[in-house]
mmCIF file of C-alpha atoms in Angstrom:
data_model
loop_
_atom_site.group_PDB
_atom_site.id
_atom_site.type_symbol
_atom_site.label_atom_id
_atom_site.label_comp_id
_atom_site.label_asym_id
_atom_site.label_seq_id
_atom_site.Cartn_x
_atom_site.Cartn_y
_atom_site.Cartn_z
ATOM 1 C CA UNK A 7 0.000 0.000 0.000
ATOM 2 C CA UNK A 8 1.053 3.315 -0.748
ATOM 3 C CA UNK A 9 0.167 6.380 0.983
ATOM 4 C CA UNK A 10 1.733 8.911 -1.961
ATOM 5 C CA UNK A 11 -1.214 9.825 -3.823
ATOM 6 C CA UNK A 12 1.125 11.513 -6.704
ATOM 7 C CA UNK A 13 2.107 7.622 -7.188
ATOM 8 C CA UNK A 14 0.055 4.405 -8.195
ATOM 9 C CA UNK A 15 3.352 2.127 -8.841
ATOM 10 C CA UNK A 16 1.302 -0.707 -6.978
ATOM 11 C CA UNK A 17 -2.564 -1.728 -6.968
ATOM 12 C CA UNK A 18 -3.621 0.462 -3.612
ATOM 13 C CA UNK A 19 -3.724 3.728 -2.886
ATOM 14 C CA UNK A 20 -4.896 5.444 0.343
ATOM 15 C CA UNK A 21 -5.074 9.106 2.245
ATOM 16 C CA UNK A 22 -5.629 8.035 6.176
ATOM 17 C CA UNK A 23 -8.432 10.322 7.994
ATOM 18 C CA UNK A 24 -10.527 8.183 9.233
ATOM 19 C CA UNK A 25 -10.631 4.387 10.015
ATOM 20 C CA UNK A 26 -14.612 4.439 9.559
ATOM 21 C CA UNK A 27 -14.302 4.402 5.468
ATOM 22 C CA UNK A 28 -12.458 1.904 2.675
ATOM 23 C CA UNK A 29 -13.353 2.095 -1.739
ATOM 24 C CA UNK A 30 -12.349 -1.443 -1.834
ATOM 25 C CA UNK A 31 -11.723 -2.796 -5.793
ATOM 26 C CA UNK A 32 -11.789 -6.073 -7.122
ATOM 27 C CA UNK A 33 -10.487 -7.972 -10.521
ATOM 28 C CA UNK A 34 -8.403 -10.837 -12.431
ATOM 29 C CA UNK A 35 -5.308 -10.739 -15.246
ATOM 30 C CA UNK A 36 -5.048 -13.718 -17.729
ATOM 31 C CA UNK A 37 -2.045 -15.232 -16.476
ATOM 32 C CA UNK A 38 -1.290 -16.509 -19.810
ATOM 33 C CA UNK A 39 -0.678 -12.993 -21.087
ATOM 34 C CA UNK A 40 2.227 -10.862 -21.146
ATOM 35 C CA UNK A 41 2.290 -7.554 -18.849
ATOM 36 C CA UNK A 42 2.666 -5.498 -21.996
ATOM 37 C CA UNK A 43 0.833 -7.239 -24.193
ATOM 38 C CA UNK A 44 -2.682 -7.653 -21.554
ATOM 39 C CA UNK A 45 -6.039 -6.767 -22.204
ATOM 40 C CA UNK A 46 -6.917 -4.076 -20.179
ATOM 41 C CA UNK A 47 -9.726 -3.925 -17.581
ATOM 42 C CA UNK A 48 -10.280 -2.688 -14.058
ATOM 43 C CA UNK A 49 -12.680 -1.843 -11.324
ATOM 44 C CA UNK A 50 -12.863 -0.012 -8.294
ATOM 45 C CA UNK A 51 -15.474 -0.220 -5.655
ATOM 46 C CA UNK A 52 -15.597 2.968 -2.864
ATOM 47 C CA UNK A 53 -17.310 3.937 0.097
ATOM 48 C CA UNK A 54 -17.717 7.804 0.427
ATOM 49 C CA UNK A 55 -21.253 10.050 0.838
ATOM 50 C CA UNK A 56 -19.802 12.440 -1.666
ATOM 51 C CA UNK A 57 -18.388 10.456 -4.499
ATOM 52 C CA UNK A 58 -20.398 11.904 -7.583
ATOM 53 C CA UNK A 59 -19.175 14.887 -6.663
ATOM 54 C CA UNK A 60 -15.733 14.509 -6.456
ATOM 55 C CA UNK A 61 -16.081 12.345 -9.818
ATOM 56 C CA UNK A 62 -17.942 16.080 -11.386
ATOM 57 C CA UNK A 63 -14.653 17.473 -10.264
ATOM 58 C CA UNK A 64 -12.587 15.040 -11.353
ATOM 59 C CA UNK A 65 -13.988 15.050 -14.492
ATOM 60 C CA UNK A 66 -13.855 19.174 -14.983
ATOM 61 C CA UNK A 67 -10.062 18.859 -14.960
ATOM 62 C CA UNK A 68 -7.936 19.555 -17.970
ATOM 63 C CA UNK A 69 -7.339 15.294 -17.736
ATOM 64 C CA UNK A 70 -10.877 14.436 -18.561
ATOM 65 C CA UNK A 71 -14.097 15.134 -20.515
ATOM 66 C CA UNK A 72 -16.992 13.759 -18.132
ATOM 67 C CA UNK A 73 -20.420 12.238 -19.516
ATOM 68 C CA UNK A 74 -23.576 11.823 -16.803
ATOM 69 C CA UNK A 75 -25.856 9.781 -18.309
ATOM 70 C CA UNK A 76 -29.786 9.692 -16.753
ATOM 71 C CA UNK A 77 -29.533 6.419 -14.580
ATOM 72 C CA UNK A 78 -26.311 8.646 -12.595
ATOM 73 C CA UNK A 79 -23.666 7.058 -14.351
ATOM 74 C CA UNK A 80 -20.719 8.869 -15.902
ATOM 75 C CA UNK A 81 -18.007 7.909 -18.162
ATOM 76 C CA UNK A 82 -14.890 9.956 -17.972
ATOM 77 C CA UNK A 83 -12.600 10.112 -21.238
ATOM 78 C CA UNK A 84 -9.226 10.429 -21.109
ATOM 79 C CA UNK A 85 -6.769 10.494 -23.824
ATOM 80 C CA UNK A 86 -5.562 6.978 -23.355
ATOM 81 C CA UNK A 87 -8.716 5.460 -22.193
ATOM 82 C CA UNK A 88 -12.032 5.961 -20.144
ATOM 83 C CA UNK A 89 -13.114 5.481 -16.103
ATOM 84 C CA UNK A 90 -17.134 4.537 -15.788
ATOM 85 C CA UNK A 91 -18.391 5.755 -12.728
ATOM 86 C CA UNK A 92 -21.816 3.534 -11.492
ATOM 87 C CA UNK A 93 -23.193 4.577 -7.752
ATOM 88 C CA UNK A 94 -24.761 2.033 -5.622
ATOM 89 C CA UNK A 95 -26.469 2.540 -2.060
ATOM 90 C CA UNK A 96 -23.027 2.772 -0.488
ATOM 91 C CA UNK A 97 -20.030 3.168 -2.855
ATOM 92 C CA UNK A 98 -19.417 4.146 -5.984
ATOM 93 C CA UNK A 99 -17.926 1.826 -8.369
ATOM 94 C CA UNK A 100 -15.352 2.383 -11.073
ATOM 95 C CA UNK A 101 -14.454 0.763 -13.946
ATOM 96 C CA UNK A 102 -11.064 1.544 -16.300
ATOM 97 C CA UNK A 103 -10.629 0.640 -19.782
ATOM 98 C CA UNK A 104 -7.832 1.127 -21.722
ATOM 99 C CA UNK A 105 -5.689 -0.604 -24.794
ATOM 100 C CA UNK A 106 -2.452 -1.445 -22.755
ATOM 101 C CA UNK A 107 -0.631 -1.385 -19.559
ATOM 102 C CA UNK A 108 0.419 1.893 -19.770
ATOM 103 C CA UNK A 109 -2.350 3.624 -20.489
ATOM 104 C CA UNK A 110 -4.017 1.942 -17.871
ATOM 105 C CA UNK A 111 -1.680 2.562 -14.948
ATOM 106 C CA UNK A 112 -2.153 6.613 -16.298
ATOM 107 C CA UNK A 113 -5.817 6.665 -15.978
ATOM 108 C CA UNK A 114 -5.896 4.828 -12.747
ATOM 109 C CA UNK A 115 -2.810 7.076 -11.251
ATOM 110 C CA UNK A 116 -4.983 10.102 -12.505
ATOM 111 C CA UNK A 117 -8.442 9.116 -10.981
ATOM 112 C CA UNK A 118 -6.734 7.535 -7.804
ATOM 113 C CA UNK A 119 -4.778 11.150 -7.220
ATOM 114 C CA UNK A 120 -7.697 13.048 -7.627
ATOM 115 C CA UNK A 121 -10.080 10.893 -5.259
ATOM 116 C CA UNK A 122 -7.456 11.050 -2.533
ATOM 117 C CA UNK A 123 -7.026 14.935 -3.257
ATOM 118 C CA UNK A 124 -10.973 15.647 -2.490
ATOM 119 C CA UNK A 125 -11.376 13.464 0.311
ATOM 120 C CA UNK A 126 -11.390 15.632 2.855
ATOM 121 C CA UNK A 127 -13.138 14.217 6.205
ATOM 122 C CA UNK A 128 -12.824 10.501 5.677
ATOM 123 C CA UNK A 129 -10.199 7.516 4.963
ATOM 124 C CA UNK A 130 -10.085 6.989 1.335
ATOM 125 C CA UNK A 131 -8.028 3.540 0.335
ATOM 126 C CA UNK A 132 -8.680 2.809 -3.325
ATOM 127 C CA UNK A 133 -7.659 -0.443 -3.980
ATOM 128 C CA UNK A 134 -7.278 -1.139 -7.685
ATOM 129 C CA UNK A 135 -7.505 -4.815 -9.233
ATOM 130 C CA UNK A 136 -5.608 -6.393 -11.474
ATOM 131 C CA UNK A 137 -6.491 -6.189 -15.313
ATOM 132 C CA UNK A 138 -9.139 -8.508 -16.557
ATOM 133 C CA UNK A 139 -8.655 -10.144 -20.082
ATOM 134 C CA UNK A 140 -12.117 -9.688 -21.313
ATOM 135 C CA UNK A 141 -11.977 -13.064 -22.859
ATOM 136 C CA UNK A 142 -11.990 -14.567 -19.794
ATOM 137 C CA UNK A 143 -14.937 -13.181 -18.637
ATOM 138 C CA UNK A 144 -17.841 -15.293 -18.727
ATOM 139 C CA UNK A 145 -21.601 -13.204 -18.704
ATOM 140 C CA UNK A 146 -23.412 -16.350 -17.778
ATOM 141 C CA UNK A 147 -21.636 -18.320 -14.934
ATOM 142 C CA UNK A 148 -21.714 -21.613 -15.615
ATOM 143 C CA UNK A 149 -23.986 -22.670 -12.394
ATOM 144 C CA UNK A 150 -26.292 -19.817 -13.330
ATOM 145 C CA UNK A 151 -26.239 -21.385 -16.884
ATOM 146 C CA UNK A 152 -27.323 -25.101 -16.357
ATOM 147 C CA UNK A 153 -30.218 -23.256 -14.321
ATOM 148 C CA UNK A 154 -31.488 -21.480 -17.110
ATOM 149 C CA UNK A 155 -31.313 -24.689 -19.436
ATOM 150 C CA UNK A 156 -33.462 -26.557 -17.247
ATOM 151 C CA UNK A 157 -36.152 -23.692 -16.467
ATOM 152 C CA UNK A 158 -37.476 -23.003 -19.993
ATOM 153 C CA UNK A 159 -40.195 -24.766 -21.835
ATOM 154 C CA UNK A 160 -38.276 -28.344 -22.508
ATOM 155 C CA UNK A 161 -37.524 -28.798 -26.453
ATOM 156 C CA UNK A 162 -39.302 -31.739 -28.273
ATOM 157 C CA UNK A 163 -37.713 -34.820 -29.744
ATOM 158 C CA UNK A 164 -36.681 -32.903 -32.548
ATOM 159 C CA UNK A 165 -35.098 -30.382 -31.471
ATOM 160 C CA UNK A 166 -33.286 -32.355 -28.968
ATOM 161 C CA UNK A 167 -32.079 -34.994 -31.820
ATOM 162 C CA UNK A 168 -31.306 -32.162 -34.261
ATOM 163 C CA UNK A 169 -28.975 -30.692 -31.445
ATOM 164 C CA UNK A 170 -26.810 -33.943 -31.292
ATOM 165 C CA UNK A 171 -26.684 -34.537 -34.633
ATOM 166 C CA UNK A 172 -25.151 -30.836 -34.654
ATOM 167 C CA UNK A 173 -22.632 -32.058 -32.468
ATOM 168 C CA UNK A 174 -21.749 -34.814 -33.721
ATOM 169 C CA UNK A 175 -21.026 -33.725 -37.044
ATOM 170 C CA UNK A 176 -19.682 -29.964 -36.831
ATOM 171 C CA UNK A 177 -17.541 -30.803 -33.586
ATOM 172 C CA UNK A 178 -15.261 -27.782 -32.464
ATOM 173 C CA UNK A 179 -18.112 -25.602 -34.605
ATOM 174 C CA UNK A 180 -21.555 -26.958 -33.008
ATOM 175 C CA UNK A 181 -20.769 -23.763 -30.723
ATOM 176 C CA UNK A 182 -22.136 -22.219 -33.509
ATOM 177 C CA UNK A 183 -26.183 -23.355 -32.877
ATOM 178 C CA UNK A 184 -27.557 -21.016 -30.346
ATOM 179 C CA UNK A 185 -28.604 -22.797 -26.848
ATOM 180 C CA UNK A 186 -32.012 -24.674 -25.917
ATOM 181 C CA UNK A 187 -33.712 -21.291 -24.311
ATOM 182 C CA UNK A 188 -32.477 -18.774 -26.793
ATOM 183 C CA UNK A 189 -34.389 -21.103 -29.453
ATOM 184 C CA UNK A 190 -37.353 -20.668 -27.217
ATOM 185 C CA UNK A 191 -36.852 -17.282 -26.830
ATOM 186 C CA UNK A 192 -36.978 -16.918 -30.315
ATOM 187 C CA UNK A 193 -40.102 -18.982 -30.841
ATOM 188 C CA UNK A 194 -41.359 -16.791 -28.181
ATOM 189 C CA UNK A 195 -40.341 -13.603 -29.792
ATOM 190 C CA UNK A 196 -41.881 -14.484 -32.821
ATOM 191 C CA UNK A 197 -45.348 -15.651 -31.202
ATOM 192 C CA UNK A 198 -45.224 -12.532 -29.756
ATOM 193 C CA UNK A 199 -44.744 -10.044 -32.723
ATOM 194 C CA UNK A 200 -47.474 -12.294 -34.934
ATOM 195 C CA UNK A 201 -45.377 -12.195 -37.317
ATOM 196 C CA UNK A 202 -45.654 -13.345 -41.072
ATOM 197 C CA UNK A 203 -42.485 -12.659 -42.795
ATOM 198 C CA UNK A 204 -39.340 -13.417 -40.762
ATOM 199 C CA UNK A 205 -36.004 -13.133 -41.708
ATOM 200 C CA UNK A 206 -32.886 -15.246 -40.741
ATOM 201 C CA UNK A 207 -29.022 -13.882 -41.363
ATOM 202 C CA UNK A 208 -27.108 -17.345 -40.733
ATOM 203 C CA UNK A 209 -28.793 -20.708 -40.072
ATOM 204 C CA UNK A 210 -25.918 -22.903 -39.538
ATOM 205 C CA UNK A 211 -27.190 -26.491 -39.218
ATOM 206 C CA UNK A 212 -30.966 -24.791 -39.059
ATOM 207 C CA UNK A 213 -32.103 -25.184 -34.811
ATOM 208 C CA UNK A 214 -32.724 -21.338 -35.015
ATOM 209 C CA UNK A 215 -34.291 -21.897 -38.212
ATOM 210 C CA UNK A 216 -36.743 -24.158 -37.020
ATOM 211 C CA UNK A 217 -37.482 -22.748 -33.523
ATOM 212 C CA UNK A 218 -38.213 -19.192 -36.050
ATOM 213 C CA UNK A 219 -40.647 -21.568 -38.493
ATOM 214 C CA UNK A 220 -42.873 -23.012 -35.286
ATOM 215 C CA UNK A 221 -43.375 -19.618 -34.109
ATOM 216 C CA UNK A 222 -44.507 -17.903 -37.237
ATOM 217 C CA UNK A 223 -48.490 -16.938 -37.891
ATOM 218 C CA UNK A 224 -50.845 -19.253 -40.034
ATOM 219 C CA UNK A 225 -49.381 -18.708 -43.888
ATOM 220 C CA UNK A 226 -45.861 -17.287 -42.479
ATOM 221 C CA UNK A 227 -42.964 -17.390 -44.378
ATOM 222 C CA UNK A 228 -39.117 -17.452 -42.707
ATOM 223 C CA UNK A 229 -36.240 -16.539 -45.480
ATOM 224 C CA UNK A 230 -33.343 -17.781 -43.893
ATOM 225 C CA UNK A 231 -29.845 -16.909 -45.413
ATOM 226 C CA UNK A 232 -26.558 -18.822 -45.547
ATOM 227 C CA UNK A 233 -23.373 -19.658 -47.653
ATOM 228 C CA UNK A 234 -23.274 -23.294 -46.685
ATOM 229 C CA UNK A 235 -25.023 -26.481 -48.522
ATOM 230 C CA UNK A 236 -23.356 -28.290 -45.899
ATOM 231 C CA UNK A 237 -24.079 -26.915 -42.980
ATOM 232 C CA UNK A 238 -27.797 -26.724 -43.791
ATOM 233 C CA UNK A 239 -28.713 -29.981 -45.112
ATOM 234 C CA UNK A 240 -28.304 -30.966 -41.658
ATOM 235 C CA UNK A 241 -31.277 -29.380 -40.202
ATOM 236 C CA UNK A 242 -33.769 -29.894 -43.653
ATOM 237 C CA UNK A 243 -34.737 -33.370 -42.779
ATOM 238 C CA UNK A 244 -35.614 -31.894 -39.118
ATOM 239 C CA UNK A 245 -37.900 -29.248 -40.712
ATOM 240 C CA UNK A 246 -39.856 -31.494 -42.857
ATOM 241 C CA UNK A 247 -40.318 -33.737 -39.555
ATOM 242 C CA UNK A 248 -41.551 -30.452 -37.863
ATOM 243 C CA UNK A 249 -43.621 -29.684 -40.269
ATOM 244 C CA UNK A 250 -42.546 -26.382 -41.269
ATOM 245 C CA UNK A 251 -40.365 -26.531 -44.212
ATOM 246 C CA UNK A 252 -42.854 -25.141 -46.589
ATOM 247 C CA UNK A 253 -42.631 -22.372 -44.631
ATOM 248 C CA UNK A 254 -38.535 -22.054 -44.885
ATOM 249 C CA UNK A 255 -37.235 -20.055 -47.922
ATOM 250 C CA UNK A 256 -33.441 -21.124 -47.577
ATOM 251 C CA UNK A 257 -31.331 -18.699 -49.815
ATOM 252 C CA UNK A 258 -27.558 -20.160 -50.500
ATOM 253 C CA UNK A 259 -25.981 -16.878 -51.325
ATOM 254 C CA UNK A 260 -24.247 -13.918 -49.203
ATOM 255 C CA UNK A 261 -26.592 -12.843 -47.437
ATOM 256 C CA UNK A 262 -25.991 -8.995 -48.072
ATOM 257 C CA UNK A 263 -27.044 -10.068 -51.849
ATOM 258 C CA UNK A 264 -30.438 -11.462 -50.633
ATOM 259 C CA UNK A 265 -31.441 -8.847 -48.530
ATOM 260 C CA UNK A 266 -30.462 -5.923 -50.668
ATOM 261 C CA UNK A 267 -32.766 -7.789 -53.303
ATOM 262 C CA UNK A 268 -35.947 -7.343 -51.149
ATOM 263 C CA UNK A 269 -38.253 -4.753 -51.412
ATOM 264 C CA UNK A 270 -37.719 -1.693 -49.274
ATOM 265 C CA UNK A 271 -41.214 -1.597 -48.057
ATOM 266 C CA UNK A 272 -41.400 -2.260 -44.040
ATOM 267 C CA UNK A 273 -42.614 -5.518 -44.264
ATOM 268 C CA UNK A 274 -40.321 -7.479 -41.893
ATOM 269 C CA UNK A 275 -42.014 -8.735 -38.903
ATOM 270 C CA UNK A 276 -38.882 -10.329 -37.081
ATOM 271 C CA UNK A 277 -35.116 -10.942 -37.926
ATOM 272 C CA UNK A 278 -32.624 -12.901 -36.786
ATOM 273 C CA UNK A 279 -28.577 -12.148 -36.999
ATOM 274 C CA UNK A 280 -26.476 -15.056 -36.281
ATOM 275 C CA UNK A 281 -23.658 -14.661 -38.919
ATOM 276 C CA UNK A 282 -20.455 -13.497 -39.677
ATOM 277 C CA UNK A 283 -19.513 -10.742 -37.130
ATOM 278 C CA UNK A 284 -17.512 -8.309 -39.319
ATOM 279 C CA UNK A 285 -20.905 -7.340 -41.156
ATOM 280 C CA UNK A 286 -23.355 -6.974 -38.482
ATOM 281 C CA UNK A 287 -23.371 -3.524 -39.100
ATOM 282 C CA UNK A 288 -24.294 -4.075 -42.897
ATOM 283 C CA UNK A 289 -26.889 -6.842 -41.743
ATOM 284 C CA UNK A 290 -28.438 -4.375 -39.842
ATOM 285 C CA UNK A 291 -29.040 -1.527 -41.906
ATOM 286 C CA UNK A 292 -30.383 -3.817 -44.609
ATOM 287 C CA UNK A 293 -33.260 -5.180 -42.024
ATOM 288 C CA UNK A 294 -33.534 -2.237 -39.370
ATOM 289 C CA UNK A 295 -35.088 0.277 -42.442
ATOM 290 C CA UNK A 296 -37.470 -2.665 -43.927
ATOM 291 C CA UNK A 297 -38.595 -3.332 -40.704
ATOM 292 C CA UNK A 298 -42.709 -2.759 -39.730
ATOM 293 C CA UNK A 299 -42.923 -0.505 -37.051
ATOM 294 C CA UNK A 300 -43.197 -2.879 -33.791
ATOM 295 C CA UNK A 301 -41.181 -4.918 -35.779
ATOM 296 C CA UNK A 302 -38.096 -6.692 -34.287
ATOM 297 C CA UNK A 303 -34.356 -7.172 -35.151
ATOM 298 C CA UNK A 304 -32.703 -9.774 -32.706
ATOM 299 C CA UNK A 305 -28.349 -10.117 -32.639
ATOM 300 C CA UNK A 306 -26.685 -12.893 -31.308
ATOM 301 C CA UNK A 307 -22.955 -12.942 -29.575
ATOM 302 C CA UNK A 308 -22.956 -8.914 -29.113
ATOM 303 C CA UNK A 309 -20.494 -9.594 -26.476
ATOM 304 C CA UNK A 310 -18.236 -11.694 -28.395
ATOM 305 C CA UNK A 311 -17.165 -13.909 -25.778
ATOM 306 C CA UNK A 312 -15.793 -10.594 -23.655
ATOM 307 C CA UNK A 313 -13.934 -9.698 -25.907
ATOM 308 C CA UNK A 314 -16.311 -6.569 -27.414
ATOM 309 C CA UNK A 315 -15.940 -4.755 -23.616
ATOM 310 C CA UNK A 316 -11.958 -5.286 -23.758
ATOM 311 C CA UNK A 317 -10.351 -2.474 -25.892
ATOM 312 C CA UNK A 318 -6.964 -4.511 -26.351
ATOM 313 C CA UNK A 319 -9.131 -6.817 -28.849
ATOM 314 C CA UNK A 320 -8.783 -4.586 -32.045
ATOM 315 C CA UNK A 321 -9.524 -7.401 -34.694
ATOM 316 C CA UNK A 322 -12.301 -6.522 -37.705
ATOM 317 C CA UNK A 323 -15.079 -7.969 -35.745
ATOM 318 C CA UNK A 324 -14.497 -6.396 -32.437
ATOM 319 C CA UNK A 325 -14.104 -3.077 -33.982
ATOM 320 C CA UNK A 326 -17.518 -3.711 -36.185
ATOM 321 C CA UNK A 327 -19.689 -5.095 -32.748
ATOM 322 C CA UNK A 328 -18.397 -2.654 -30.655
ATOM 323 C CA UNK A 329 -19.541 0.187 -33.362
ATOM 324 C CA UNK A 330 -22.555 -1.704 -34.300
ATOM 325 C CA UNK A 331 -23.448 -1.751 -30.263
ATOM 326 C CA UNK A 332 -23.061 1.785 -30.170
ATOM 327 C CA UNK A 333 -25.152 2.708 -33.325
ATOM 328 C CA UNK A 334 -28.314 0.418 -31.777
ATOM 329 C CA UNK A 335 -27.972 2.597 -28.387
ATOM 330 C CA UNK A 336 -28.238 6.123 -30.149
ATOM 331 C CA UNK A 337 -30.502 4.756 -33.126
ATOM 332 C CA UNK A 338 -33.787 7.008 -33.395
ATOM 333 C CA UNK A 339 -35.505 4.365 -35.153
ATOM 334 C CA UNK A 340 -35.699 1.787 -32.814
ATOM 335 C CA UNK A 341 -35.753 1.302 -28.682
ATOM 336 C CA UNK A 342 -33.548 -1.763 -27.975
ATOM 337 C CA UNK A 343 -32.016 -3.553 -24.845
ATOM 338 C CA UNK A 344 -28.765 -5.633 -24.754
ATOM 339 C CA UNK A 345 -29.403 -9.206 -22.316
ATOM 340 C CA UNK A 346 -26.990 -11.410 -20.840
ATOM 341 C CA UNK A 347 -28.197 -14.096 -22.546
ATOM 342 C CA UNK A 348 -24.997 -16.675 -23.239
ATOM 343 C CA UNK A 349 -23.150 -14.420 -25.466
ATOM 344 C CA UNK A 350 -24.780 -11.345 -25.278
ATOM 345 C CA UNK A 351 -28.506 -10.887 -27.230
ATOM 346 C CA UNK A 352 -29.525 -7.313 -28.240
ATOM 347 C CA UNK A 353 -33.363 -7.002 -29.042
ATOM 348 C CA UNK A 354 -34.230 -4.254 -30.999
ATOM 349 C CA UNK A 355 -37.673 -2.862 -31.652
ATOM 350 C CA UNK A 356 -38.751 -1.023 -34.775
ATOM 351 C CA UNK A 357 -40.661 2.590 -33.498
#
């Protein structure tokens, strides 16, 4: 511990006024990963009455640009990276972002100096974790998740036989098919929105595809996109047992080509993106402006295993989720919500 608040060489830093009062922090680092070379991610919990306030001060200094948002949290920019600031009942908690080691060590030596310089009546100890690799973090713990598996509405032979033969013949890629209750959520979903003309960006070995097809109104019709002969000849023989493959329009083609070929009338009741990560964005703009309004557009893996909330990961589909994420939030057109559903699911509705 360190009681120099001009210095953060270690992971604490404290001003002593009081014994009464502790900002306690908490995280992991990938032990696999080199010092230099970590993802970077860190959180800070604290205990103080006047916290926001001395983060609206913090933030008015020439190191930072600070953003309140409604709910009373704030995001802090800094050149090399960003603090979020969340209250809670008794603490305020922080969280630091930033692309490397360095720049995290500055942000957290800047916000650490600055809390210790405005606490003025009580003990301030922030204790800062160690990074966290945000592909090790895991939104659904894995107690949490066999839970959820075996409280939805339980699948039917089908389904259940179509999900092994997945397995068994994609392997390291049955990943790939989405999980037992985001197919019902998706039947669900499309119950819900009555639809009759559903949409499908990436069927894989076609579970989505059916769960989709068994939720669609009398004289629905699902056009499901994909690239692979392969990969969906697996799931036809399961549709035609379901009974819905007259309703499944399966287009082998990119799927940009297929959708740009519709007509740009509203007329999308529900869509499903499930695909290739890199054009999410393009996937959807295609279906967000042909959707009715109360329409919905439903993405899979926004979270991208972690790796989306982890700035260090700076590959072509981190950089295209973490926009695409973005763009939803401040899109006019539609009111959405992100859920910690396995990977991350974002439903968006049409206004």
């Amino acid at each position: 511990m360190s009681g120099n608040p001009n210095t953060f060489d270690n992971s604490v830093a404290s001003a002593a006024e009081s014994p009464s009062r502790k900002w306690r922090g908490f995280s992991s680092l990938n032990p696999e990963t080199k010092e230099s070379d970590a993802p970077r991610h860190s959180t800070c919990r604290h205990h103080p009455i006047r916290s926001l306030r001395q983060a609206a001060r913090l933030a008015h200094g020439p190191q930072g640009r600070h953003r309140p948002r409604p709910d009373g949290r704030g995001t802090i920019t800094i050149a090399s990276g960003t603090c979020t600031l969340t209250p809670a009942s008794d603490r305020l908690e922080l969280t630091v972002t930033a692309v490397d080691a360095e720049s995290l060590a500055r942000i957290r030596n800047v916000v650490t100096r600055h809390l210790v310089r405005f606490a003025t009546q009580e003990e301030l100890a922030v204790e800062w974790t160690a990074p966290v690799d945000g592909g090790e973090l895991e939104p659904t713990e894995p107690l949490v998740g066999g839970y959820l598996l075996s409280h939805h509405t339980p699948t039917d032979d089908i389904l259940g036989e179509l999900a092994v033969t997945t397995r068994e013949a994609a392997a390291d890629a049955a990943h790939m098919q989405v999980s037992s209750d985001e197919g019902t959520l998706l039947t669900m979903l499309t119950r819900l929105t009555g639809a009759r003309f559903a949409v499908e960006v990436g069927v894989f070995t076609g579970y989505s595809t059916l769960c989709i097809a068994r939720g669609l109104a009398d004289g629905g019709r699902l056009l499901a996109c994909d690239v692979s002969e392969e990969w969906t000849a697996i799931g036809r023989p399961y549709w035609e047992r379901a009974g819905v493959a007259d309703r499944i329009d399966l287009r082998i083609a990119p799927a940009l080509e297929t959708l740009d070929a519709l007509d740009t009338e509203p007329v999308i009741d529900i869509a499903f993106i499930d695909a290739d990560k890199a054009n999410y964005p393009a996937y959807y703009e295609e279906i967000v402006r042909r959707l009715r309004p109360g329409g919905l557009v439903v993405l899979d893996n926004v979270f991208l295993g972690g790796r989306v909330l982890d700035p260090a990961y700076q590959e072509e589909q981190h950089l295209a989720m973490r926009r695409l994420n973005d763009l939803i939030t401040a899109d006019e057109r539609v009111d959405s919500v992100m859920l910690p559903v396995r990977d991350g699911l974002t439903i968006a509705r049409r206004r």
